[in-house]
């Protein structure tokens, strides 16, 4: 019985040695993801925006049948954002937008607004083609949600956002 147990113990050790010979370590792949510390991959941006506004009255009359046009429905604004890339293909950003609808001379009242929303960024260039630090152009669609505040009438509303962000690498 001692011999049988000793033979099984030696056989089990040999099986482990044979299994180690077949293990191969895969080479680093182009699509592998390495995460960095909390303070890495942060970004800040500032931009000018163009927005179209659907009021509740307009939505009841013709909901999304005609794109709002004219200075009483569209306007330019400024926005500031900061965010973090968690992987080369996935990031989050918080965006604050400031703008004003209409002008006093148009009789609209010049309502002032701000919006704050959180957006999920998908870097399609990195997701589909792999990370490349030297890439000249990145296509980044995003979706998000947040709040609007009408400063003139002290009213809050929800906001949904979607869009395309294009980034270009400038070689200096």
Short mmCIF file of C-alpha atoms in Angstrom, two decimals:
data_model
loop_
_atom_site.label_atom_id
_atom_site.label_comp_id
_atom_site.label_asym_id
_atom_site.label_seq_id
_atom_site.Cartn_x
_atom_site.Cartn_y
_atom_site.Cartn_z
CA UNK A 1 0.00 0.00 0.00
CA UNK A 2 2.93 2.31 0.77
CA UNK A 3 4.36 1.68 -2.69
CA UNK A 4 1.04 2.50 -4.38
CA UNK A 5 0.67 5.81 -2.52
CA UNK A 6 4.31 6.72 -3.29
CA UNK A 7 3.81 5.84 -6.97
CA UNK A 8 0.63 7.98 -7.16
CA UNK A 9 2.39 10.92 -5.44
CA UNK A 10 5.33 10.77 -7.89
CA UNK A 11 2.94 10.41 -10.86
CA UNK A 12 0.94 13.44 -9.77
CA UNK A 13 4.11 15.54 -9.50
CA UNK A 14 5.21 14.42 -12.97
CA UNK A 15 1.80 15.35 -14.38
CA UNK A 16 2.29 18.88 -13.00
CA UNK A 17 5.73 19.11 -14.60
CA UNK A 18 4.38 17.93 -17.99
CA UNK A 19 1.56 20.48 -17.79
CA UNK A 20 4.08 23.29 -17.20
CA UNK A 21 5.86 22.47 -20.47
CA UNK A 22 2.68 23.14 -22.48
CA UNK A 23 1.96 26.58 -20.97
CA UNK A 24 2.83 29.45 -23.28
CA UNK A 25 2.59 33.08 -22.34
CA UNK A 26 0.70 35.06 -24.97
CA UNK A 27 2.53 38.10 -26.37
CA UNK A 28 1.21 41.57 -25.53
CA UNK A 29 -1.68 42.33 -27.83
CA UNK A 30 -2.57 45.57 -29.54
CA UNK A 31 -6.05 45.54 -28.00
CA UNK A 32 -5.04 44.81 -24.39
CA UNK A 33 -5.96 47.37 -21.73
CA UNK A 34 -3.72 48.60 -18.96
CA UNK A 35 -5.25 50.95 -16.42
CA UNK A 36 -3.31 53.74 -14.74
CA UNK A 37 -3.63 55.44 -11.39
CA UNK A 38 -6.44 57.82 -10.44
CA UNK A 39 -4.50 60.99 -11.37
CA UNK A 40 -3.64 59.84 -14.92
CA UNK A 41 -5.54 60.55 -18.17
CA UNK A 42 -7.55 63.59 -17.04
CA UNK A 43 -8.48 66.27 -19.57
CA UNK A 44 -10.02 69.75 -19.68
CA UNK A 45 -11.76 71.34 -22.65
CA UNK A 46 -13.51 74.58 -23.59
CA UNK A 47 -15.63 75.10 -26.69
CA UNK A 48 -18.31 77.06 -28.44
CA UNK A 49 -21.63 75.27 -28.99
CA UNK A 50 -24.69 75.72 -31.16
CA UNK A 51 -27.98 74.59 -29.70
CA UNK A 52 -31.58 74.21 -30.87
CA UNK A 53 -34.39 74.64 -28.36
CA UNK A 54 -37.77 72.86 -28.43
CA UNK A 55 -40.21 74.58 -26.11
CA UNK A 56 -43.15 72.72 -24.61
CA UNK A 57 -45.56 74.75 -26.72
CA UNK A 58 -43.69 73.97 -29.94
CA UNK A 59 -43.46 70.27 -29.07
CA UNK A 60 -47.23 70.07 -28.57
CA UNK A 61 -47.96 71.75 -31.92
CA UNK A 62 -45.40 69.95 -34.11
CA UNK A 63 -43.22 67.56 -32.10
CA UNK A 64 -39.87 67.23 -33.90
CA UNK A 65 -41.45 67.52 -37.38
CA UNK A 66 -39.50 70.61 -38.28
CA UNK A 67 -36.10 71.52 -36.96
CA UNK A 68 -36.34 74.80 -35.02
CA UNK A 69 -34.86 77.66 -36.94
CA UNK A 70 -34.49 81.36 -36.45
CA UNK A 71 -32.73 83.29 -33.73
CA UNK A 72 -35.60 82.72 -31.26
CA UNK A 73 -34.96 78.95 -31.31
CA UNK A 74 -31.21 78.63 -31.86
CA UNK A 75 -28.20 80.26 -30.30
CA UNK A 76 -24.51 79.98 -29.60
CA UNK A 77 -23.07 79.28 -26.19
CA UNK A 78 -19.88 78.45 -24.34
CA UNK A 79 -19.07 75.27 -22.48
CA UNK A 80 -16.36 74.01 -20.16
CA UNK A 81 -15.71 70.34 -19.51
CA UNK A 82 -13.37 68.07 -17.58
CA UNK A 83 -13.14 64.32 -17.69
CA UNK A 84 -11.10 61.17 -17.38
CA UNK A 85 -10.27 58.32 -19.74
CA UNK A 86 -10.54 55.07 -17.78
CA UNK A 87 -9.39 52.95 -20.73
CA UNK A 88 -8.22 54.07 -24.19
CA UNK A 89 -11.77 53.54 -25.46
CA UNK A 90 -14.01 54.58 -22.54
CA UNK A 91 -14.19 57.85 -20.64
CA UNK A 92 -16.51 60.12 -18.67
CA UNK A 93 -16.78 63.89 -18.76
CA UNK A 94 -18.74 66.52 -16.88
CA UNK A 95 -19.80 69.48 -19.03
CA UNK A 96 -21.12 72.90 -18.00
CA UNK A 97 -22.78 74.96 -20.72
CA UNK A 98 -23.81 78.63 -20.60
CA UNK A 99 -25.98 80.40 -23.17
CA UNK A 100 -28.77 82.92 -23.73
CA UNK A 101 -31.88 82.58 -25.96
CA UNK A 102 -33.10 85.57 -27.88
CA UNK A 103 -32.24 89.19 -27.48
CA UNK A 104 -33.96 92.02 -25.62
CA UNK A 105 -34.59 93.94 -28.87
CA UNK A 106 -36.50 90.94 -30.31
CA UNK A 107 -38.99 91.14 -27.46
CA UNK A 108 -38.19 87.59 -26.36
CA UNK A 109 -36.61 88.63 -23.09
CA UNK A 110 -33.10 87.22 -23.48
CA UNK A 111 -33.56 84.20 -21.21
CA UNK A 112 -30.31 82.97 -19.68
CA UNK A 113 -29.63 79.26 -19.18
CA UNK A 114 -26.98 76.92 -17.87
CA UNK A 115 -26.78 73.15 -18.18
CA UNK A 116 -24.74 70.55 -16.37
CA UNK A 117 -24.51 67.00 -17.67
CA UNK A 118 -22.46 63.84 -17.44
CA UNK A 119 -21.44 62.14 -20.67
CA UNK A 120 -20.01 58.72 -21.52
CA UNK A 121 -17.34 58.90 -24.25
CA UNK A 122 -16.55 56.01 -26.61
CA UNK A 123 -13.29 56.45 -28.54
CA UNK A 124 -14.14 54.39 -31.62
CA UNK A 125 -10.68 54.89 -33.11
CA UNK A 126 -9.07 53.15 -30.12
CA UNK A 127 -11.84 50.56 -29.72
CA UNK A 128 -11.77 49.42 -33.36
CA UNK A 129 -8.16 50.06 -34.38
CA UNK A 130 -6.32 49.63 -31.09
CA UNK A 131 -4.55 52.28 -29.05
CA UNK A 132 -2.03 54.37 -30.95
CA UNK A 133 -0.42 57.31 -29.17
CA UNK A 134 0.64 58.82 -32.51
CA UNK A 135 -2.88 58.72 -34.07
CA UNK A 136 -3.70 62.00 -35.83
CA UNK A 137 -7.52 61.89 -35.53
CA UNK A 138 -9.95 60.25 -33.06
CA UNK A 139 -13.70 59.81 -33.57
CA UNK A 140 -15.51 59.84 -30.22
CA UNK A 141 -19.32 59.54 -30.03
CA UNK A 142 -20.93 60.35 -26.68
CA UNK A 143 -24.25 60.12 -24.88
CA UNK A 144 -25.28 61.83 -21.67
CA UNK A 145 -27.92 63.21 -19.37
CA UNK A 146 -28.15 66.13 -17.01
CA UNK A 147 -30.10 69.21 -15.93
CA UNK A 148 -30.89 72.64 -17.42
CA UNK A 149 -31.70 75.73 -15.42
CA UNK A 150 -33.48 78.77 -16.78
CA UNK A 151 -31.96 81.59 -14.74
CA UNK A 152 -34.56 84.13 -15.92
CA UNK A 153 -37.56 82.09 -14.72
CA UNK A 154 -35.91 79.92 -12.03
CA UNK A 155 -36.99 76.67 -13.67
CA UNK A 156 -35.16 73.31 -13.93
CA UNK A 157 -35.58 70.64 -16.62
CA UNK A 158 -33.86 67.41 -17.65
CA UNK A 159 -31.49 67.25 -20.59
CA UNK A 160 -30.38 64.41 -22.87
CA UNK A 161 -27.34 64.78 -25.09
CA UNK A 162 -25.67 62.88 -27.88
CA UNK A 163 -23.00 63.89 -30.34
CA UNK A 164 -19.67 63.34 -32.00
CA UNK A 165 -16.41 64.64 -30.60
CA UNK A 166 -13.44 64.80 -32.96
CA UNK A 167 -9.93 65.23 -31.58
CA UNK A 168 -6.87 66.04 -33.62
CA UNK A 169 -3.26 65.60 -32.57
CA UNK A 170 -1.13 68.66 -33.28
CA UNK A 171 2.53 67.93 -33.85
CA UNK A 172 4.79 70.65 -32.51
#
